[in-house]
CSV table of C-alpha atoms in Angstrom, one decimal:
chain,number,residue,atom,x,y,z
X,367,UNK,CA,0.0,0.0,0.0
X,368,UNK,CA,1.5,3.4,-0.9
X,369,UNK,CA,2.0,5.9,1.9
X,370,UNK,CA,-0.3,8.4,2.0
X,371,UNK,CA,0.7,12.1,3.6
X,372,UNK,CA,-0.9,13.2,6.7
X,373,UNK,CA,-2.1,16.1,4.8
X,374,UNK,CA,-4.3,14.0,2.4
X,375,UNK,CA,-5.7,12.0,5.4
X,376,UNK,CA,-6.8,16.2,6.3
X,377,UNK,CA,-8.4,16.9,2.9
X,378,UNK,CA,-10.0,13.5,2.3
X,379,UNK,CA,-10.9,12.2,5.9
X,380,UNK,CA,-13.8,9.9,4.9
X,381,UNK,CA,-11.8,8.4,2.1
X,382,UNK,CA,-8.6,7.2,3.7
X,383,UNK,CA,-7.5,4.1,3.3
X,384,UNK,CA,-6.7,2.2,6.4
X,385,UNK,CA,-4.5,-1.1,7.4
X,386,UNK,CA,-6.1,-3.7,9.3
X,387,UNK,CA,-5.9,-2.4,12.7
X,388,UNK,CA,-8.6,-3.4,15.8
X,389,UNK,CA,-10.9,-0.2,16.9
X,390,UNK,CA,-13.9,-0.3,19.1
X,391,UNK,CA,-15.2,3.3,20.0
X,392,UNK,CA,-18.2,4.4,22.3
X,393,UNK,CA,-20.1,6.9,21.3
X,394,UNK,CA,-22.5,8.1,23.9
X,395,UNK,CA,-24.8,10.9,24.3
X,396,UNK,CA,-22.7,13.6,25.5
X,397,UNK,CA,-21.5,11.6,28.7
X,398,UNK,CA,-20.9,14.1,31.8
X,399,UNK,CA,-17.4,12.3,32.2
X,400,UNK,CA,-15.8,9.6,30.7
X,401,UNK,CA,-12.1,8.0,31.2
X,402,UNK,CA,-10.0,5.0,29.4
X,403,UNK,CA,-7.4,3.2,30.6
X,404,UNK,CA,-4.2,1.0,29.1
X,405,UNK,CA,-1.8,-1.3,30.8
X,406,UNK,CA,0.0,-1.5,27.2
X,407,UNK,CA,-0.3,-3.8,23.8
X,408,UNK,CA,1.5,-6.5,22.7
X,409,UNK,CA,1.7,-9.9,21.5
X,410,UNK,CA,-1.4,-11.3,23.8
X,411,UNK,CA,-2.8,-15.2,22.9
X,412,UNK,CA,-5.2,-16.8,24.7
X,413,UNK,CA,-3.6,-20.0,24.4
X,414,UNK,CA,-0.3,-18.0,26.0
X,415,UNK,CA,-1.9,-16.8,29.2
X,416,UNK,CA,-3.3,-18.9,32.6
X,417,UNK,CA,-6.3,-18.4,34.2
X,418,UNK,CA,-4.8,-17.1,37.0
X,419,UNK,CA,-2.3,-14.4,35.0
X,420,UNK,CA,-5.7,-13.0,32.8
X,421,UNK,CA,-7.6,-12.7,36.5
X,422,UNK,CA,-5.3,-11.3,37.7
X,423,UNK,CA,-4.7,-8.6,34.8
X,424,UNK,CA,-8.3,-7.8,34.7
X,425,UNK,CA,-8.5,-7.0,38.4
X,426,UNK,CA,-5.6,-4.8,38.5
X,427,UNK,CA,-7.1,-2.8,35.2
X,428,UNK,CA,-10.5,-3.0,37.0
X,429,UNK,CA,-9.1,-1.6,40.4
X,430,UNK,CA,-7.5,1.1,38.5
X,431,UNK,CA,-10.3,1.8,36.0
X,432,UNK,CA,-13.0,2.3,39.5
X,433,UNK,CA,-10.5,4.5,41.1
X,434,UNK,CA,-10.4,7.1,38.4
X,435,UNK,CA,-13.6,6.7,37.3
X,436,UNK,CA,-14.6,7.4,41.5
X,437,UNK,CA,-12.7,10.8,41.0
X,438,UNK,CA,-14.7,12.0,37.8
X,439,UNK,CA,-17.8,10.7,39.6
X,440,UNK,CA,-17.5,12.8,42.0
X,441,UNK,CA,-17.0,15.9,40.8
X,442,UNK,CA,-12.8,15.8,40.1
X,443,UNK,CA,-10.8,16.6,37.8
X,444,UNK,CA,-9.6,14.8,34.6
X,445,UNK,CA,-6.1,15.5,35.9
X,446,UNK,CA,-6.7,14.0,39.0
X,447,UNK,CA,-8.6,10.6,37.8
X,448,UNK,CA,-5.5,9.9,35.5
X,449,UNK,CA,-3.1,10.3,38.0
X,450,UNK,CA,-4.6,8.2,40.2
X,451,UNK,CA,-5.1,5.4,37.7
X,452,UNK,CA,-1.5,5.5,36.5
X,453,UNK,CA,0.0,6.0,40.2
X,454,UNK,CA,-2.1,2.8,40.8
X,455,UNK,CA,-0.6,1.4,37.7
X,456,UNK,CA,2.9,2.0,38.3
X,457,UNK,CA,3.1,0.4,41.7
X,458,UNK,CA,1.1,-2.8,40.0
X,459,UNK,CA,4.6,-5.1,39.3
X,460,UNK,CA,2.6,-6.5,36.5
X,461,UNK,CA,2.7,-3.4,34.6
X,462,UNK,CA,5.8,-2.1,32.9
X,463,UNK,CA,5.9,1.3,34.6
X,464,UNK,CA,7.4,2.2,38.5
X,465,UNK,CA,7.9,-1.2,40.1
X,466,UNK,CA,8.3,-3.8,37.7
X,467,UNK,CA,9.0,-2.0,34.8
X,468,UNK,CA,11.2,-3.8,32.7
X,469,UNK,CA,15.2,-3.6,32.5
X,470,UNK,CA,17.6,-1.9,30.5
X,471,UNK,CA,20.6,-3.7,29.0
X,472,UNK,CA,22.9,-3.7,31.9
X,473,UNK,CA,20.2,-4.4,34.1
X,474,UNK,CA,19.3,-0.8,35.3
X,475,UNK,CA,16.1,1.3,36.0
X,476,UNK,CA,15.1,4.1,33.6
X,477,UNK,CA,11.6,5.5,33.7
X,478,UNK,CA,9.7,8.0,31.5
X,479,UNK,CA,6.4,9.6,31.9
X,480,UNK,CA,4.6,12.6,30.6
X,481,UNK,CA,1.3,14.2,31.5
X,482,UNK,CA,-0.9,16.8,29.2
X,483,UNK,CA,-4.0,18.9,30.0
X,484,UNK,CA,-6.5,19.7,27.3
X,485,UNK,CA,-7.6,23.4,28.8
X,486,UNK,CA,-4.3,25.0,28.3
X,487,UNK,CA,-2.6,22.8,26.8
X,488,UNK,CA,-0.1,22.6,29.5
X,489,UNK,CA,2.7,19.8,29.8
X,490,UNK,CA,5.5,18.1,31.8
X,491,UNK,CA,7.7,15.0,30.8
X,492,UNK,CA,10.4,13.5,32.5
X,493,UNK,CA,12.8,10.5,31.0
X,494,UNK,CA,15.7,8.5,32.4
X,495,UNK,CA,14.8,8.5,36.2
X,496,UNK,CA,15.3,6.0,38.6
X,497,UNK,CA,14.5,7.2,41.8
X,498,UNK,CA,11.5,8.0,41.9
X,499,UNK,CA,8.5,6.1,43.0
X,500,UNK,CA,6.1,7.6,41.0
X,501,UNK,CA,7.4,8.9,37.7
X,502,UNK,CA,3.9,10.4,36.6
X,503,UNK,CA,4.3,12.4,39.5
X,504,UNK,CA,7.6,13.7,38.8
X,505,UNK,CA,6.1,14.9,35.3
X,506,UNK,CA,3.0,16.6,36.7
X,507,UNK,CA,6.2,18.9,38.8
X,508,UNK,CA,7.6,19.5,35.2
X,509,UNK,CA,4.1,21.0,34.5
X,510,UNK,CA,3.6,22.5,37.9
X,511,UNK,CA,7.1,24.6,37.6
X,512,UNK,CA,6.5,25.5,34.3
X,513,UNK,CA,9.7,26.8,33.0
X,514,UNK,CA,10.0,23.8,30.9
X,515,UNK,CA,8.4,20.9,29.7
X,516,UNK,CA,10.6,17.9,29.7
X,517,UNK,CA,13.8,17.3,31.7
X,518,UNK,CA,15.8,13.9,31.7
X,519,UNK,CA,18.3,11.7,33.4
X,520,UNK,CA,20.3,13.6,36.2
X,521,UNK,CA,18.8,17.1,35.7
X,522,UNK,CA,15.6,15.8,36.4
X,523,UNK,CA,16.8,13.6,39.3
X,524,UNK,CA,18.3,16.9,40.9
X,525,UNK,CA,14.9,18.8,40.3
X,526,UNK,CA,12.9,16.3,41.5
X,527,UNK,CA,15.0,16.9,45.1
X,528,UNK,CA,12.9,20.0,45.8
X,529,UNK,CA,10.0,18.5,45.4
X,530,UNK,CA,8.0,16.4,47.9
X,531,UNK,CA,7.9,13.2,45.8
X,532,UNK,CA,8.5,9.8,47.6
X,533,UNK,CA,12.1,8.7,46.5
X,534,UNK,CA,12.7,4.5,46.7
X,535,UNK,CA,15.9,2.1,45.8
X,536,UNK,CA,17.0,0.8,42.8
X,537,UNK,CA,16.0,-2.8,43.9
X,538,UNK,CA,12.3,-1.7,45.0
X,539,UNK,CA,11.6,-1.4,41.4
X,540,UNK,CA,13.5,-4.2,40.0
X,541,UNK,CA,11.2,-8.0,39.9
X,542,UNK,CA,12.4,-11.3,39.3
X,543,UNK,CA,10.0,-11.7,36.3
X,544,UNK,CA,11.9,-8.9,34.4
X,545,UNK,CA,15.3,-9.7,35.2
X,546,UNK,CA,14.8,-13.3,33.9
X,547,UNK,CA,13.3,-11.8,31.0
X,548,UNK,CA,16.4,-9.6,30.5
X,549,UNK,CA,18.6,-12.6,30.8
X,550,UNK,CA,16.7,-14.6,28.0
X,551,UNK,CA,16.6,-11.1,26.2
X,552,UNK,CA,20.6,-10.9,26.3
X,553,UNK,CA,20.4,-14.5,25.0
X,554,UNK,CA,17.9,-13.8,21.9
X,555,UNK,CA,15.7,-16.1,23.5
X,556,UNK,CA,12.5,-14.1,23.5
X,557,UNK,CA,9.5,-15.8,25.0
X,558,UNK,CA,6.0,-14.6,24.7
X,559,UNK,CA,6.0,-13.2,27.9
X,560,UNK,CA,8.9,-10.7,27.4
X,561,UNK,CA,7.6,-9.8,23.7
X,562,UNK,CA,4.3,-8.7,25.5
X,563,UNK,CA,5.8,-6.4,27.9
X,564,UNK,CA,9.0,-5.0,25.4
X,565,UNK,CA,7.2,-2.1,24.5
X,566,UNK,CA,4.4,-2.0,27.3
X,567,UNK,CA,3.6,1.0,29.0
X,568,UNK,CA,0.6,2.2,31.1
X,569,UNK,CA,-1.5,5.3,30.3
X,570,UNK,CA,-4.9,7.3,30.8
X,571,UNK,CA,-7.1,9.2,29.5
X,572,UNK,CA,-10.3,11.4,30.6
X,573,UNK,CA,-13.1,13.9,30.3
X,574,UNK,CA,-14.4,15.6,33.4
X,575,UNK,CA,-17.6,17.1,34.0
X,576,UNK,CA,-15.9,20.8,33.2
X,577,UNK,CA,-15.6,19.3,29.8
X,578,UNK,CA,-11.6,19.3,30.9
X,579,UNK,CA,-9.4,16.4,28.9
X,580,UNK,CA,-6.5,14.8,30.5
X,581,UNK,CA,-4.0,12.6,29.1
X,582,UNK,CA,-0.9,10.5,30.8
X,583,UNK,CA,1.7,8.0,30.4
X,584,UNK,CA,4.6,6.3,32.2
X,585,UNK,CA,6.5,3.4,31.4
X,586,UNK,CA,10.0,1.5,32.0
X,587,UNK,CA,10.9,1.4,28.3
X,588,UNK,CA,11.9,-1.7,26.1
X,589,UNK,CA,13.8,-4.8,27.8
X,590,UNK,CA,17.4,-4.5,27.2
X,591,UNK,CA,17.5,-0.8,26.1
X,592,UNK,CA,20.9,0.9,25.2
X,593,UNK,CA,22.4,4.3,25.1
X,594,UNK,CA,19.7,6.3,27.2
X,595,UNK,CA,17.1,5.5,24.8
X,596,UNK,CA,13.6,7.7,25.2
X,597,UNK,CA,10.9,6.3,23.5
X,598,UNK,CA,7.4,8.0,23.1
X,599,UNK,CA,6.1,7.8,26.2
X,600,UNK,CA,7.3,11.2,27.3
X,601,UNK,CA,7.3,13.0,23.7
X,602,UNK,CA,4.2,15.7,23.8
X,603,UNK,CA,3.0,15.2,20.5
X,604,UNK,CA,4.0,11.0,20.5
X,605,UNK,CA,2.9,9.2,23.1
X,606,UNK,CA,0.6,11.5,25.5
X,607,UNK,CA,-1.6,14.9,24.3
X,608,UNK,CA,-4.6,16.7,25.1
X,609,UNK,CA,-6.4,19.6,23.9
X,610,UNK,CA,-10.4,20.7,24.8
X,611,UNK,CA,-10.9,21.1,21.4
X,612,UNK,CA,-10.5,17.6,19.9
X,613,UNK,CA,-9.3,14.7,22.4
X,614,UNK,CA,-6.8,13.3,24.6
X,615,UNK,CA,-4.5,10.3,23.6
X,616,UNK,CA,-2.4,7.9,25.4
X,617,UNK,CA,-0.3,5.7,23.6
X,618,UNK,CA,2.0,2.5,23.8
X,619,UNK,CA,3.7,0.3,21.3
X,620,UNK,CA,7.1,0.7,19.5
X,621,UNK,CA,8.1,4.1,20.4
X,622,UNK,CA,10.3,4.8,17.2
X,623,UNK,CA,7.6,4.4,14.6
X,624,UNK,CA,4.8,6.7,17.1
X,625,UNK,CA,7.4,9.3,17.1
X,626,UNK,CA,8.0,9.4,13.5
X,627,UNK,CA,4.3,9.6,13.0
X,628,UNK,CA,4.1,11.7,16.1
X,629,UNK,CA,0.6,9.5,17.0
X,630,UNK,CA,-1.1,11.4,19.4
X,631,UNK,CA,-0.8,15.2,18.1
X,632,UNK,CA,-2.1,13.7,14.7
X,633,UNK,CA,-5.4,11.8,15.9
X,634,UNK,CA,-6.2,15.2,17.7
X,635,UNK,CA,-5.6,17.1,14.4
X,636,UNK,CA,-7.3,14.8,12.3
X,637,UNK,CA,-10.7,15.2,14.8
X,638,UNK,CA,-9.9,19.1,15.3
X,639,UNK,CA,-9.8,19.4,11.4
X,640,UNK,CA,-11.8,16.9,9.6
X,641,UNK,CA,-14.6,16.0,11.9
X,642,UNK,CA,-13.2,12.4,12.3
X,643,UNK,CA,-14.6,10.6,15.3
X,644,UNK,CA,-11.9,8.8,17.5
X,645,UNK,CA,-12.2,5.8,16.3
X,646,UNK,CA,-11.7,6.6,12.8
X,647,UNK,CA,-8.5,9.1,13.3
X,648,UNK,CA,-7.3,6.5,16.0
X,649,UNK,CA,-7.0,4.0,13.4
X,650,UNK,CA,-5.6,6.4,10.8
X,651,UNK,CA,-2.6,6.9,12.5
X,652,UNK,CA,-2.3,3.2,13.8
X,653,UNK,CA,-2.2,2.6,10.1
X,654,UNK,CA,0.4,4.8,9.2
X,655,UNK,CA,2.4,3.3,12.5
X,656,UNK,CA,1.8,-0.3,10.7
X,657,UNK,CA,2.6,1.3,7.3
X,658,UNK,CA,6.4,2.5,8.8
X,659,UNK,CA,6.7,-1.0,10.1
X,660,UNK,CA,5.2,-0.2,14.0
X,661,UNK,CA,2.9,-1.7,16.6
X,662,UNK,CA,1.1,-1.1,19.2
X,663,UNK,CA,-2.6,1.2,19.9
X,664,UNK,CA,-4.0,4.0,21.0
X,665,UNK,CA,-6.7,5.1,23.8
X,666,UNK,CA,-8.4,8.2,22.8
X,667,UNK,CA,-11.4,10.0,24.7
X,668,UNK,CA,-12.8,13.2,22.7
X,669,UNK,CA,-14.1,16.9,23.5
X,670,UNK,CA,-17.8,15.0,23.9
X,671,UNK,CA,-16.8,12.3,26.0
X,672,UNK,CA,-16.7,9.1,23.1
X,673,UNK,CA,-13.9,7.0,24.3
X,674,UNK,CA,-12.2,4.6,21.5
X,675,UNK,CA,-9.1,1.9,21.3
X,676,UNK,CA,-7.1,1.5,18.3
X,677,UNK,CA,-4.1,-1.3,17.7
X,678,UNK,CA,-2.9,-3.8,15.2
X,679,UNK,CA,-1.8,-6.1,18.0
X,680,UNK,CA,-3.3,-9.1,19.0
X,681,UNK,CA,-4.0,-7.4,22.8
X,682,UNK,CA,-3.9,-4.3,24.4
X,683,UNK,CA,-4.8,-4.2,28.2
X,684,UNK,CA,-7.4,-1.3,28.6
X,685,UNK,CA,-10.6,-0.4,29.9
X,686,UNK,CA,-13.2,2.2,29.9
X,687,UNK,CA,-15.9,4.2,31.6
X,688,UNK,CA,-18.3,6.4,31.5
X,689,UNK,CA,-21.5,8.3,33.0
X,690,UNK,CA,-23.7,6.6,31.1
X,691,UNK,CA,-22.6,3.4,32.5
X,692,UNK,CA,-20.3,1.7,30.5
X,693,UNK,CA,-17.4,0.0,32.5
X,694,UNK,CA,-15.3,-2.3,30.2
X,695,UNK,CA,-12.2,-4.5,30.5
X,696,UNK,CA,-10.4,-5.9,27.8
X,697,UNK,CA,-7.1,-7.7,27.1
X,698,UNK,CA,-7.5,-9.8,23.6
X,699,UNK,CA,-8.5,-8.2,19.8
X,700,UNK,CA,-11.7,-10.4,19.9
X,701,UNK,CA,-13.4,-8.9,23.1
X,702,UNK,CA,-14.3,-6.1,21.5
């Protein structure tokens, strides 16, 4: 298939031609709030996963999904709900963000997070931390500040020292489940259960009753990274963005081929400037992440509270809720 510009996706919308790629939206009737959640997407068969391991997935994603969706219930903020989901998230060692996020090459920590509000399009991102309990924290004191938008490595190690931000060991963050997968990583023995984490990442998204959007992710990175290596995850624009006027995105997958399709600033200009419902631009730019040579999805909630998932893997962990009462949990392509 031929690769067609971003700009021809703006002045044909209706007529772009998309890869195979998974999308289920929800589109309610103006829903008072609304939130979606991922734990990441990857290689995910049924025939791959115990009882016990899927249980235990979909009550971690459900904990998480009632805890945010308890804030915009309530009355709170978007900003709020998707903090607390992803705080949740990163302290879940199934999850790779915070403790048991997956290991770099020589068997390190390095987390990255960002976080972006729709209002004012405000935005912090910190990358190559490991420190810090809760890196999603960490970015919303990026924001906070203000004076810049995304610090890394020592810098933001150093600025995270005036801040009241709980600080833990290397070893609190490090599991036994990632350093074996590190170890058969080193050996290019790749099992099923380290392909589905290589890329993972956790993220949310979320509409509040002010109409406010909210977007966030964190995430440990790829098993056996090199070099400092940033992925999307923190990249405004890539990974995480939010703006009133269209949507909010999370994303997760192979970072290199959402930042050279910088994913999430796209969907939002393909609703903002062609009318596309999130679904539809979701899977655009999943399509154009598959036409690069990519994988991975896409969460997406928009200005009226629709809530959508997008990937051309066989899973994604996510979930979604919304005032009108949907509450959702999925892991595999078919349960949608």
């Amino acid at each position: 298939m031929p690769h067609h510009s971003r700009l021809l996706r703006f002045l044909i919308p209706l007529c772009a031609i998309l890869l195979p790629a998974h999308a289920a939206a929800h589109d309610p009737e103006q829903a008072e709030w609304s939130i979606a959640i991922h734990g990441g997407a990857g290689t995910l068969q049924r025939d791959a996963i115990t009882a016990e391991r899927e249980a235990a997935y979909t009550t971690s994603l459900q904990a998480a999904l009632d805890a945010g969706a308890a804030i915009l219930r309530d009355g709170g903020t978007s900003e709020d709900a998707v903090l607390t989901v992803i705080t949740l998230l990163e302290d879940d060692p199934l999850f790779n963000a915070g403790r048991g996020a997956v290991l770099t090459w020589d068997g390190g920590i390095s987390h990255d997070a960002s976080i972006m509000l729709g209002a004012d399009r405000s935005a912090g991102a910190i990358a190559g931390v490991s420190t810090i309990r809760h890196p999603i924290l960490l970015a919303r004191a990026v924001m906070e500040d203000g004076r810049h938008v995304f610090l890394s490595g020592e810098g933001a190690e150093e600025f995270a020292g005036d801040r009241e931000l709980e600080r833990a060991d290397t070893e609190f963050f490090i599991t036994p489940s990632r350093q074996e997968a590190l170890e058969r990583f080193r050996a290019s023995e790749v099992a099923v259960e380290d392909d589905e984490h290589r890329f993972g990442t956790v993220g949310a998204v979320a509409r509040d009753r002010a109409g406010n959007l909210a977007a966030g992710t964190s995430t440990g990175g790829m098993t056996g990274k090199r070099w400092d290596r940033i992925g999307d995850s923190p990249i405004i624009g890539a990974g995480t963005y939010a703006d009133n006027r269209a949507c909010a995105v999370s994303a997760t997958g192979s970072g290199e081929y959402f930042i050279r399709a910088v994913v999430a600033k796209s969907i939002c200009d393909l609703m903002l400037l062609s009318g596309m419902g999130p679904d539809e631009a979701g899977d655009n730019l999943i399509a154009e992440v598959e036409e690069l040579g990519g994988s991975g999805g896409v969460i997406v909630v928009s200005a009226r509270g629709e809530t959508a998932f997008s990937f051309n893997t066989s899973g994604m962990y996510r979930g979604r809720a919304d005032s009108n009462g949907v509450n959702e949990i999925g892991i595999f392509a078919d349960e949608d």
